Tab-separated table of C-alpha atoms in Angstrom:
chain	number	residue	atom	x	y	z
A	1	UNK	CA	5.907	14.113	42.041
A	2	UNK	CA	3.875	17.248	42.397
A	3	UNK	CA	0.397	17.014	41.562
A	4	UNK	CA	-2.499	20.212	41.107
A	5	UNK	CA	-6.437	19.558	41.389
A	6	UNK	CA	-8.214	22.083	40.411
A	7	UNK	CA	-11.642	22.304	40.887
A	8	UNK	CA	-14.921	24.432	40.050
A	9	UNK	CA	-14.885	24.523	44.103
A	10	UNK	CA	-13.385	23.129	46.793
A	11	UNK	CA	-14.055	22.578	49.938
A	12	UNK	CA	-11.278	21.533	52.576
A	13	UNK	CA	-13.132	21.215	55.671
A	14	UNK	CA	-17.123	21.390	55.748
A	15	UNK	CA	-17.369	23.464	58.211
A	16	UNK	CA	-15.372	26.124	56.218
A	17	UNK	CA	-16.411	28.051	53.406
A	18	UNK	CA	-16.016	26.882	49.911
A	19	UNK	CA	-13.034	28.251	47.680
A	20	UNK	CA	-13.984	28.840	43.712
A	21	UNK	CA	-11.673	27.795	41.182
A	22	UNK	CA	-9.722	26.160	43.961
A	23	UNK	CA	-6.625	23.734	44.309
A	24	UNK	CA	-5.231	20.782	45.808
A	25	UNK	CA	-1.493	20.233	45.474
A	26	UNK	CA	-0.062	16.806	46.360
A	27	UNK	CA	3.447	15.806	46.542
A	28	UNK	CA	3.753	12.260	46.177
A	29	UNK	CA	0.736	10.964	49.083
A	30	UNK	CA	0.685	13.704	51.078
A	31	UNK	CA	-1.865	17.256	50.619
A	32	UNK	CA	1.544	20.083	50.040
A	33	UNK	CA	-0.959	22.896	49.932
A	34	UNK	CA	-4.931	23.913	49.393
A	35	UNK	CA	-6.243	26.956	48.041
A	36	UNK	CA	-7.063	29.285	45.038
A	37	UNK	CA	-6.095	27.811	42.063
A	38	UNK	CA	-2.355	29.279	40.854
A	39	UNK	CA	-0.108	27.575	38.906
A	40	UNK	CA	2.775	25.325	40.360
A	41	UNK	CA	5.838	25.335	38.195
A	42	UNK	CA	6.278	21.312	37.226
A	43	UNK	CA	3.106	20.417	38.681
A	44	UNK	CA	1.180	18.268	36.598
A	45	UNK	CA	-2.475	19.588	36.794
A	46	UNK	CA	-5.785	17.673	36.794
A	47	UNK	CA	-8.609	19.954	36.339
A	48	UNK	CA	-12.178	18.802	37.286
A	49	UNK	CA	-15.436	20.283	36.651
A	50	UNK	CA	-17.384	20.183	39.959
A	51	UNK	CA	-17.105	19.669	44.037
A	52	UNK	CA	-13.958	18.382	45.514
A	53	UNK	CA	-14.108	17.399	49.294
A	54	UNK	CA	-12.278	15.545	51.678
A	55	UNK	CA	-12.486	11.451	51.273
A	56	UNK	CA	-16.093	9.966	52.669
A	57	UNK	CA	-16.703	7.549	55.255
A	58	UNK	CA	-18.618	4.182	54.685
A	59	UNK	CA	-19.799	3.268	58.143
A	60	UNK	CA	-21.198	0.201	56.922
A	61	UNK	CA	-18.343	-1.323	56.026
A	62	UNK	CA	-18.539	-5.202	57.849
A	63	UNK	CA	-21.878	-5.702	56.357
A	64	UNK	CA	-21.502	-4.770	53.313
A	65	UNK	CA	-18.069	-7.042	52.752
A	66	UNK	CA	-18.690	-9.601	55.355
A	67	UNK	CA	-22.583	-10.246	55.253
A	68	UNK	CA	-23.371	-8.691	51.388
A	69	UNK	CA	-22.550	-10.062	48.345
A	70	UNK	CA	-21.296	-7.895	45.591
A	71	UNK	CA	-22.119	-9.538	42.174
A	72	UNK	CA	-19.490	-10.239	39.880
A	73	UNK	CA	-20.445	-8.629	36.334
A	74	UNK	CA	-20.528	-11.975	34.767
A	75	UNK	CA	-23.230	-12.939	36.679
A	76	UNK	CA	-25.340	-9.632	34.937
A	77	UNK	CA	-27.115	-9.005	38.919
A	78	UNK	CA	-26.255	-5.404	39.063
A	79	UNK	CA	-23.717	-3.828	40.930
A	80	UNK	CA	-25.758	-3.599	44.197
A	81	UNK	CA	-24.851	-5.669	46.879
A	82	UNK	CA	-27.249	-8.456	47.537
A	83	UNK	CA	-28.070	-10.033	50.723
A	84	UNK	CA	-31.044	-11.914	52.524
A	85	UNK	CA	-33.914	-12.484	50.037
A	86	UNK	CA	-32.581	-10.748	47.022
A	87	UNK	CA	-29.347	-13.295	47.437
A	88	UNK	CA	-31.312	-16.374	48.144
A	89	UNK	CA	-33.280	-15.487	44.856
A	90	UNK	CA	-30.311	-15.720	42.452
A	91	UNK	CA	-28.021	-18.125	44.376
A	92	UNK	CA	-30.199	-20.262	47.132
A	93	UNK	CA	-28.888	-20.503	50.767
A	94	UNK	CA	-27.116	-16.890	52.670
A	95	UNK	CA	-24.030	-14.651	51.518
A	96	UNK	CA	-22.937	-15.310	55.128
A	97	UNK	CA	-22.123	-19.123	53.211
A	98	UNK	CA	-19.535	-18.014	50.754
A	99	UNK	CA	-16.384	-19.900	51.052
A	100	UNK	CA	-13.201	-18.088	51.276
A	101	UNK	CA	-12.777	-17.591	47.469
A	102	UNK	CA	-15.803	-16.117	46.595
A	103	UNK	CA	-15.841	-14.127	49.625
A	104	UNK	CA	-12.872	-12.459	48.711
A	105	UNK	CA	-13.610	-11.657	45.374
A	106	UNK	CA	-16.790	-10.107	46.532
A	107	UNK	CA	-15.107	-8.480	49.342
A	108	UNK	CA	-12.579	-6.486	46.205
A	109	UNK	CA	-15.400	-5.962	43.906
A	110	UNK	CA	-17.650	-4.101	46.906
A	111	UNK	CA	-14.119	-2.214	48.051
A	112	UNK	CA	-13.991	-0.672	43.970
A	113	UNK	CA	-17.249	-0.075	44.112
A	114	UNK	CA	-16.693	1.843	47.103
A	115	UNK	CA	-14.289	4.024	45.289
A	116	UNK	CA	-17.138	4.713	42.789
A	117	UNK	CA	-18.527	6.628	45.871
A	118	UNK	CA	-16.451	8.476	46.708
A	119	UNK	CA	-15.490	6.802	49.749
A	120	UNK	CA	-11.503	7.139	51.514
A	121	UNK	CA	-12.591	5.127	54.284
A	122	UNK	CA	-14.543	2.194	55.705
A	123	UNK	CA	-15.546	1.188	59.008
A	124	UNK	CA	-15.128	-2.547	60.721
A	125	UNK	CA	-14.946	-4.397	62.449
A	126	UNK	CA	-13.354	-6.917	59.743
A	127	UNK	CA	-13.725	-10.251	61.246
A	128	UNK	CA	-12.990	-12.729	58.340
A	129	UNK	CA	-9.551	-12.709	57.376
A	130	UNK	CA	-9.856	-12.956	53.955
A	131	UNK	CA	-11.789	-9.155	54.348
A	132	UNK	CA	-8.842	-7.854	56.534
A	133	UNK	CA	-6.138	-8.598	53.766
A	134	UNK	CA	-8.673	-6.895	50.536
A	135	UNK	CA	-9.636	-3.811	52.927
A	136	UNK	CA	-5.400	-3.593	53.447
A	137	UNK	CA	-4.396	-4.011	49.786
A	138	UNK	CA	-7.143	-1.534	48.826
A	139	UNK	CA	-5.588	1.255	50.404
A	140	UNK	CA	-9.339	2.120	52.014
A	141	UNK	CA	-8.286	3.449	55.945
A	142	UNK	CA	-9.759	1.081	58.193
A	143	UNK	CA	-12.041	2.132	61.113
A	144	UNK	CA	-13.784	1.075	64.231
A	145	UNK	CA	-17.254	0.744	63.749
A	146	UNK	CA	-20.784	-1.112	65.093
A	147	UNK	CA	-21.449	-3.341	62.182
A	148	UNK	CA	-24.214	-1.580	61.158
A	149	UNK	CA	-26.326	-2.433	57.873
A	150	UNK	CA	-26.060	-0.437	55.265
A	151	UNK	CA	-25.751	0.737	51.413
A	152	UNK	CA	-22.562	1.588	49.421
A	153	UNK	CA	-23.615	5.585	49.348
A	154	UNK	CA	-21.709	7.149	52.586
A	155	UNK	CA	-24.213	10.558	52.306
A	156	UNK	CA	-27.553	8.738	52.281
A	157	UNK	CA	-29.338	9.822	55.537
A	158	UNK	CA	-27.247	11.889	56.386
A	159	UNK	CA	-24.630	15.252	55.518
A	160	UNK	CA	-21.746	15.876	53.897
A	161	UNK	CA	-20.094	17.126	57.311
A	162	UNK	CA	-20.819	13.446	59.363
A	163	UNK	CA	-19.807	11.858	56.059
A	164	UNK	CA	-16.265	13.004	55.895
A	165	UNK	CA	-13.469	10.941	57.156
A	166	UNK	CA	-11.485	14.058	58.083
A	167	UNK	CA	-10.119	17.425	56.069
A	168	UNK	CA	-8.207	17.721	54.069
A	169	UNK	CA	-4.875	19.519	55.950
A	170	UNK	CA	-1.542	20.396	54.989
A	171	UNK	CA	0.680	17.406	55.898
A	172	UNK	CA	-1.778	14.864	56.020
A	173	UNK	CA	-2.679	12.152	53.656
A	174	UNK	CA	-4.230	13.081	49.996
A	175	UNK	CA	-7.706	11.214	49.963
A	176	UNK	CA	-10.453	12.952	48.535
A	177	UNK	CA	-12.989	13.025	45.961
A	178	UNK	CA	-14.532	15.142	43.141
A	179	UNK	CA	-18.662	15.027	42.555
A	180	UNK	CA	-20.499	16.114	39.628
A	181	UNK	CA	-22.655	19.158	41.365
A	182	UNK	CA	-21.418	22.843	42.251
A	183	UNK	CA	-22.368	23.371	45.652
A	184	UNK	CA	-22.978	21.040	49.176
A	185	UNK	CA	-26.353	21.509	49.061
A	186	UNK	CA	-26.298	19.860	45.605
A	187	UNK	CA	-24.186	16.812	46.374
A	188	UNK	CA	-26.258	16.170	49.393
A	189	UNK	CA	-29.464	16.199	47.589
A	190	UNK	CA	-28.015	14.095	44.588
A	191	UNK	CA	-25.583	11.316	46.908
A	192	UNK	CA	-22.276	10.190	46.282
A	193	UNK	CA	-23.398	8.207	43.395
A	194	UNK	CA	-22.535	11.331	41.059
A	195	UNK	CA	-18.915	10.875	41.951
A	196	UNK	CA	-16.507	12.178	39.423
A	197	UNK	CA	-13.133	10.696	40.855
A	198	UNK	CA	-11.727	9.386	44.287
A	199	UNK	CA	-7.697	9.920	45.190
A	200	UNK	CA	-6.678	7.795	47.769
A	201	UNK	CA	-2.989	8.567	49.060
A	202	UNK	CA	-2.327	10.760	46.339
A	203	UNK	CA	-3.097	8.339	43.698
A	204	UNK	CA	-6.282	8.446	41.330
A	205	UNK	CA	-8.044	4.710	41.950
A	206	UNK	CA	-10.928	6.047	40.201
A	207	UNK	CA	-12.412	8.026	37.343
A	208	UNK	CA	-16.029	7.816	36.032
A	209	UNK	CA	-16.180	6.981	32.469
């Protein structure tokens, strides 16, 4: 099934110029073309009111699912990850003591949450098996990485052009996400937390209400 994104701008690779009013066509998982927006006979079009880039990179990805604990909204803690002092407050004792159950759940609610950022991508390594099977079933790409600490926001400290997993390119797979700002310079400024929608393989996994 053909798919069009349209966008306010888009930007395919960051070190290319922006394209106004521009598109993304998918066919089924895959990027079919990029561009100015023109219509596609039987395309079904999205149309989105801001940035669209290529899918971000969470380089913090082992800490945040295998030492941080993401609340569960039941619990009314947030959405932030909690770990160290902060966890020891509301629970007693160290995330790194979850049992396989609840370290699973909190390993799928901190993967969605992810999404919520923007993020196509998130960096290992996953040592707990319970983390390998959510980071596989979430579709996220799963990448080498240092274990570093970290926050959910794959822009803070750093640029849009480090933060992308790779461009978007003809032929290769349809991850990418839309921001509420008009320019680079804006999303940069603002983070990923203004993060309109994220399309991972071609399918929408989220949508800000």
């Amino acid at each position: 099934m053909l798919t069009l994104h349209r966008a306010a701008v888009l930007v395919v690779d960051p070190a290319a110029p922006p394209v106004h009013d521009g598109a993304v066509l998918v066919d089924g998982g895959v990027v079919a073309a990029t561009g100015p927006y023109r219509p596609v006979a039987g395309a079904r079009e999205r149309t989105w009111d801001g940035l669209l880039v290529p899918g971000l990179r969470n380089p913090y990805g082992q800490w945040l699912l295998e030492r941080a604990y993401h609340p569960d909204p039941r619990e009314e803690l947030g959405s932030e990850p909690l770990s160290g002092a902060a966890y020891a407050e509301a629970f007693g004792g160290e995330p790194g003591e979850l049992d396989q159950e609840r370290r699973g759940g909190s390993a799928r609610r901190g993967l969605q949450r992810m999404l919520a950022y923007g993020t196509t991508a998130v960096a290992g390594p996953f040592e707990l098996p319970v983390v390998r099977t959510a980071v596989a079933r979430s579709g996220l790409v799963a990448l080498a990485g240092d274990g570093a600490e970290g926050g959910l926001d794959p822009l803070a400290g750093t640029g849009l052009a480090q933060a992308v997993h790779r461009p978007l390119a003809v032929g290769g797979r349809a991850d990418f996400a839309v921001f509420d700002v008009s320019s680079v310079a804006e999303l940069e400024a603002a983070g990923a937390g203004c993060c309109l929608a994220t399309v991972l393989g071609g399918r929408l996994l989220y949508r800000r209400r």
